[in-house]
Amino acid sequence: MKIVLALGGNALQSDPKDTSVEAQLKNCRETAKAIVDIVEEGHTLAIVHGNGPQVGQIIKTVNDAHASDRSNILYPLDVCGAFSQGYIGYHLQNTIQEELRRRNINKNVGTIVTQVEVNPKDPAFENPTKPIGSFYTKEEAEKLMAEKGYIMKEDAGRGYRRVVASPKPVNIIEKGLIKDLVEGGSIIISCGGGGIPVIKTGQGVKGIAAVIDKDFAAEKLAEMIDADQLVILTAVDKVCINFNKPSQQELSQVTMQELNQYIKEGQFAPGSMLPKVEACKKFVNFNPNKKAIIASLENAKEAIKGNTGTTIVYK
């Protein structure tokens, strides 16, 4: 099958306090084993990953360098996103190639710095809520708002942070290239961190300060390359209702009707499980003959076989 695999944050960073390059590379080696397990089953893969901690560290480094010496460039958010795509993609393709060689599997692996189009009239731009980068004092925040036009908001008493919109993806600029490479048998890493948000202009596209949810980007990619499955990997084996309550229940297979009811009941946490189930819902609605899966990285191969994980089907 042709599968779009969306990697959760635990695939790159198991310890939230350790954002070092060495820790990420170690995690990627473990992630590569799970990915190549799927490749060994004969599937072709397009891989999407998050970039939250990594792009946050890049932005902080850029901000700190600029604060210490104004001649250091204060790189815009879209460029920082591109940095993170290259950095994370390099580690993933390097470790996946290592694991392929270890198992004597001959496959090409590559990363595409991906631009994802958003609608400039998306309602998300009316109320930016996604915090990025460092904390600032009120005075520093006011200066950045005046000098850079940033939107700064106070964050839980810890200081002020820049906030940006999180619009939905409407198109993937490099979709044709990704599809050709995946159908040719290559393992392609793309749409990293949800992709670099761009908007159409008279000359083409240009970057915009925003953050796209990586699960929605993975879903859009699955639509556009005609994937057989969308598989979203996270830290839990199955989606649960009544999470962390005595009545907690794991879900093995969910129909669209059941899923809509659970969403209506508020069963899934915003910013956590909700975007994952909504992305799966969107993919299955797009093509009712296909299915989406949410599972843990460790059990990804078995989830694709239908032996574990939560599978979302139309009916």
Coordinates of C-alpha atoms in Angstrom, one line a residue:
M1 CA 0.0 0.0 0.0
K2 CA 0.9 3.6 -0.4
I3 CA 0.9 5.1 3.1
V4 CA 1.3 8.6 4.6
L5 CA 3.0 8.2 8.0
A6 CA 2.7 11.1 10.4
L7 CA 5.3 10.9 13.2
G8 CA 4.4 12.3 16.6
G9 CA 6.8 14.3 18.8
N10 CA 7.9 11.2 20.6
A11 CA 9.5 9.9 17.4
L12 CA 12.1 12.7 17.6
Q13 CA 12.2 13.6 21.3
S14 CA 11.4 11.2 24.1
D15 CA 12.5 13.5 26.9
P16 CA 10.9 17.0 26.7
K17 CA 13.8 18.5 28.6
D18 CA 16.5 17.1 26.3
T19 CA 16.4 19.0 23.0
S20 CA 20.0 18.2 22.1
V21 CA 21.1 17.1 18.6
E22 CA 22.5 13.9 20.2
A23 CA 19.1 13.0 21.8
Q24 CA 17.2 13.6 18.6
L25 CA 19.6 11.4 16.6
K26 CA 19.3 8.6 19.1
N27 CA 15.5 8.8 18.9
C28 CA 15.6 8.8 15.1
R29 CA 17.6 5.6 15.1
E30 CA 14.8 3.9 17.1
T31 CA 12.1 5.5 14.9
A32 CA 14.0 4.3 11.8
K33 CA 13.6 0.7 13.0
A34 CA 9.8 1.0 13.2
I35 CA 9.7 2.7 9.7
V36 CA 11.8 0.0 8.1
D37 CA 9.6 -2.7 9.7
I38 CA 6.8 -1.2 7.6
V39 CA 8.9 -1.0 4.4
E40 CA 9.8 -4.7 4.9
E41 CA 6.1 -5.5 4.6
G42 CA 6.2 -4.1 1.0
H43 CA 4.6 -0.7 1.6
T44 CA 5.7 2.6 0.1
L45 CA 5.9 5.6 2.5
A46 CA 5.6 9.3 2.5
I47 CA 6.7 10.6 6.0
V48 CA 5.5 13.7 7.7
H49 CA 6.9 14.9 11.1
G50 CA 6.4 17.6 13.7
N51 CA 8.9 20.3 14.5
G52 CA 7.7 22.1 17.6
P53 CA 10.6 21.8 20.0
Q54 CA 13.2 22.0 17.2
V55 CA 11.8 25.1 15.5
G56 CA 11.3 26.7 18.9
Q57 CA 15.0 26.2 19.7
I58 CA 15.9 27.6 16.3
I59 CA 13.8 30.7 16.9
K60 CA 15.2 31.1 20.4
T61 CA 18.8 30.9 19.0
V62 CA 18.1 33.4 16.3
N63 CA 16.4 35.8 18.7
D64 CA 19.2 35.5 21.3
A65 CA 21.8 36.1 18.6
H66 CA 20.0 39.2 17.3
A67 CA 19.5 40.6 20.8
S68 CA 23.2 40.3 21.6
D69 CA 24.3 41.8 18.2
R70 CA 21.8 43.5 15.9
S71 CA 23.9 42.7 12.9
N72 CA 22.8 39.1 13.3
I73 CA 19.8 38.4 11.1
L74 CA 16.4 38.0 12.8
Y75 CA 15.3 35.2 10.4
P76 CA 11.5 35.2 9.7
L77 CA 9.3 32.3 10.9
D78 CA 9.0 30.7 7.4
V79 CA 12.8 30.5 7.1
C80 CA 13.2 29.0 10.6
G81 CA 10.6 26.4 9.5
A82 CA 12.7 25.6 6.4
F83 CA 15.8 25.3 8.7
S84 CA 13.9 22.7 10.8
Q85 CA 12.8 20.7 7.8
G86 CA 16.4 20.3 6.7
Y87 CA 17.7 19.5 10.1
I88 CA 15.1 17.0 11.1
G89 CA 14.9 15.5 7.6
Y90 CA 18.7 15.0 7.6
H91 CA 18.5 13.0 10.8
L92 CA 15.6 10.9 9.6
Q93 CA 16.9 10.1 6.2
N94 CA 20.4 9.3 7.6
T95 CA 19.0 6.9 10.2
I96 CA 16.5 5.3 7.9
Q97 CA 19.3 4.7 5.3
E98 CA 21.4 3.1 8.1
E99 CA 18.6 0.8 9.0
L100 CA 17.9 -0.1 5.3
R101 CA 21.5 -1.0 4.8
R102 CA 21.6 -3.1 7.9
R103 CA 18.7 -5.2 6.5
N104 CA 20.1 -5.2 3.0
I105 CA 17.1 -3.3 1.6
N106 CA 17.9 -1.1 -1.5
K107 CA 15.7 2.0 -1.2
N108 CA 16.3 5.7 -1.9
V109 CA 15.4 8.1 1.0
G110 CA 15.2 11.8 0.7
T111 CA 13.8 15.0 2.2
I112 CA 11.8 17.7 0.3
V113 CA 11.6 21.2 1.8
T114 CA 7.9 21.6 1.3
Q115 CA 5.7 24.6 0.9
V116 CA 2.1 24.3 1.9
E117 CA -0.4 26.8 0.7
V118 CA -2.9 28.4 3.1
N119 CA -5.8 30.7 2.5
P120 CA -5.0 34.3 3.7
K121 CA -8.6 34.6 4.6
D122 CA -8.6 31.6 6.9
P123 CA -10.4 32.6 10.1
A124 CA -7.3 31.5 12.1
F125 CA -5.6 34.7 11.0
E126 CA -8.3 36.7 12.9
N127 CA -7.3 35.3 16.2
P128 CA -3.6 34.0 16.3
T129 CA -3.2 31.6 19.2
K130 CA -0.1 29.5 18.5
P131 CA 2.8 30.6 20.8
I132 CA 6.3 30.3 19.3
G133 CA 9.8 31.2 20.5
S134 CA 11.1 32.8 23.6
F135 CA 9.5 34.6 26.6
Y136 CA 9.9 38.3 26.8
T137 CA 9.2 41.1 29.4
K138 CA 6.3 43.4 28.7
E139 CA 8.7 46.2 27.6
E140 CA 10.5 43.8 25.2
A141 CA 7.2 42.6 23.8
E142 CA 6.0 46.1 23.2
K143 CA 9.3 46.9 21.4
L144 CA 8.9 43.8 19.1
M145 CA 5.3 44.7 18.3
A146 CA 6.4 48.2 17.4
E147 CA 9.5 47.2 15.4
K148 CA 8.5 43.9 13.8
G149 CA 4.7 44.0 13.9
Y150 CA 4.5 40.8 15.9
I151 CA 1.4 39.9 17.9
M152 CA 2.6 39.3 21.5
K153 CA 0.4 37.8 24.3
E154 CA 1.0 37.1 27.9
D155 CA 1.5 33.4 28.6
A156 CA 0.3 32.0 32.0
G157 CA 2.3 34.5 34.0
R158 CA 5.6 33.4 32.5
G159 CA 6.1 36.4 30.3
Y160 CA 5.1 37.4 26.8
R161 CA 5.4 35.3 23.7
R162 CA 4.8 35.8 20.0
V163 CA 1.6 34.2 18.7
V164 CA 0.8 33.3 15.1
A165 CA -2.2 31.8 13.3
S166 CA -2.6 28.0 12.6
P167 CA -4.5 27.9 9.3
K168 CA -5.6 24.8 7.5
P169 CA -3.6 23.6 4.5
V170 CA -5.3 24.0 1.1
N171 CA -2.6 22.8 -1.3
I172 CA 0.9 21.3 -1.3
I173 CA 3.2 23.0 -3.8
E174 CA 5.5 20.0 -4.3
K175 CA 2.8 17.4 -4.4
G176 CA 3.6 16.2 -7.9
L177 CA 7.3 15.7 -7.1
I178 CA 6.4 13.8 -3.9
K179 CA 3.9 11.6 -5.6
D180 CA 6.3 10.7 -8.4
L181 CA 9.1 9.8 -6.0
V182 CA 6.9 7.7 -3.7
E183 CA 5.3 5.9 -6.6
G184 CA 8.8 5.2 -7.9
G185 CA 9.6 3.4 -4.6
S186 CA 11.5 6.1 -2.7
I187 CA 10.9 6.9 1.0
I188 CA 10.1 10.6 1.0
I189 CA 10.1 12.9 4.1
S190 CA 8.1 16.0 3.4
C191 CA 5.7 18.6 4.9
G192 CA 7.9 18.7 8.0
G193 CA 6.3 20.7 10.8
G194 CA 3.2 21.0 8.7
G195 CA 5.1 22.5 5.9
I196 CA 6.2 26.1 5.2
P197 CA 3.0 28.2 5.1
V198 CA 2.8 30.1 1.9
I199 CA 0.1 32.2 0.1
K200 CA -0.4 32.8 -3.6
T201 CA 0.8 36.0 -5.1
G202 CA 0.8 37.3 -8.7
Q203 CA 4.3 35.9 -9.2
G204 CA 3.9 32.6 -7.4
V205 CA 3.9 32.1 -3.6
K206 CA 5.5 33.7 -0.6
G207 CA 6.0 32.7 3.0
I208 CA 3.8 33.8 5.7
A209 CA 4.1 33.8 9.5
A210 CA 1.9 30.9 10.6
V211 CA 2.1 27.3 11.8
I212 CA 0.2 24.5 10.1
D213 CA -0.7 21.4 12.2
K214 CA 1.3 18.5 10.9
D215 CA -1.6 16.1 11.1
F216 CA -3.7 18.2 8.8
A217 CA -0.7 18.6 6.5
A218 CA -0.3 14.8 6.5
E219 CA -4.0 14.4 5.6
K220 CA -3.8 16.9 2.7
L221 CA -0.7 15.0 1.4
A222 CA -2.6 11.7 1.7
E223 CA -5.4 13.2 -0.4
M224 CA -3.1 14.6 -3.0
I225 CA -0.8 11.6 -3.6
D226 CA -3.8 9.2 -3.5
A227 CA -2.6 7.3 -0.5
D228 CA -4.3 4.1 0.6
Q229 CA -3.9 4.8 4.3
L230 CA -3.2 7.8 6.5
V231 CA -1.4 6.5 9.7
I232 CA -0.9 9.0 12.5
L233 CA 1.6 7.8 15.1
T234 CA 1.5 9.1 18.7
A235 CA 2.5 8.0 22.2
V236 CA -0.6 5.8 22.9
D237 CA -1.6 2.5 21.4
K238 CA -5.2 3.4 20.8
V239 CA -7.6 6.4 21.0
C240 CA -9.6 6.4 24.2
I241 CA -12.9 7.9 25.3
N242 CA -13.3 9.0 28.9
F243 CA -9.6 9.4 28.9
N244 CA -7.9 9.1 32.4
K245 CA -11.3 8.3 34.0
P246 CA -12.4 5.0 35.7
S247 CA -14.6 4.5 32.7
Q248 CA -11.8 4.9 30.1
Q249 CA -12.4 2.8 27.0
E250 CA -10.0 2.0 24.2
L251 CA -11.4 2.2 20.6
S252 CA -10.3 -0.4 18.1
Q253 CA -12.6 0.6 15.1
V254 CA -14.7 3.7 14.8
T255 CA -17.2 4.6 12.2
M256 CA -17.7 8.2 11.0
Q257 CA -21.0 8.4 12.8
E258 CA -19.5 7.3 16.1
L259 CA -16.5 9.6 15.7
N260 CA -18.8 12.6 15.1
Q261 CA -20.6 11.8 18.3
Y262 CA -17.4 11.5 20.4
I263 CA -16.2 14.9 19.0
K264 CA -19.5 16.4 19.8
E265 CA -19.2 15.1 23.4
G266 CA -15.8 16.7 23.7
Q267 CA -14.0 13.4 24.2
F268 CA -10.7 14.5 22.6
A269 CA -8.4 17.2 23.9
P270 CA -7.8 20.2 21.6
G271 CA -4.2 20.5 20.6
S272 CA -3.6 16.8 21.5
M273 CA -5.9 14.0 20.2
L274 CA -8.6 16.2 18.6
P275 CA -6.5 17.3 15.5
K276 CA -5.5 13.7 15.0
V277 CA -9.1 12.4 14.9
E278 CA -10.2 15.4 12.8
A279 CA -7.5 14.8 10.3
C280 CA -8.4 11.1 10.1
K281 CA -12.1 12.1 9.7
K282 CA -11.3 14.4 6.8
F283 CA -9.3 11.7 5.0
V284 CA -12.0 9.1 5.3
N285 CA -14.7 11.6 4.3
F286 CA -12.6 12.5 1.2
N287 CA -12.6 8.8 0.1
P288 CA -15.0 6.6 2.0
N289 CA -13.3 3.5 0.5
K290 CA -10.1 4.2 2.5
K291 CA -9.2 4.2 6.2
A292 CA -7.1 6.1 8.7
I293 CA -5.3 4.7 11.7
I294 CA -4.0 6.2 14.9
A295 CA -1.5 4.1 16.8
S296 CA 1.8 4.1 18.7
L297 CA 5.1 4.2 16.8
E298 CA 6.2 0.9 18.4
N299 CA 3.1 -0.9 17.1
A300 CA 2.8 0.8 13.7
K301 CA 3.4 -2.3 11.6
E302 CA 0.8 -4.3 13.5
A303 CA -1.7 -1.4 13.4
I304 CA -1.4 -1.3 9.6
K305 CA -2.3 -5.0 9.6
G306 CA -5.3 -4.3 11.7
N307 CA -4.1 -6.0 14.8
T308 CA -3.9 -3.0 17.1
G309 CA -4.4 0.8 17.0
T310 CA -7.6 2.6 16.3
T311 CA -8.9 2.4 12.7
I312 CA -11.4 5.0 11.5
V313 CA -13.7 3.8 8.7
Y314 CA -16.6 5.5 6.9
K315 CA -19.2 3.0 8.1

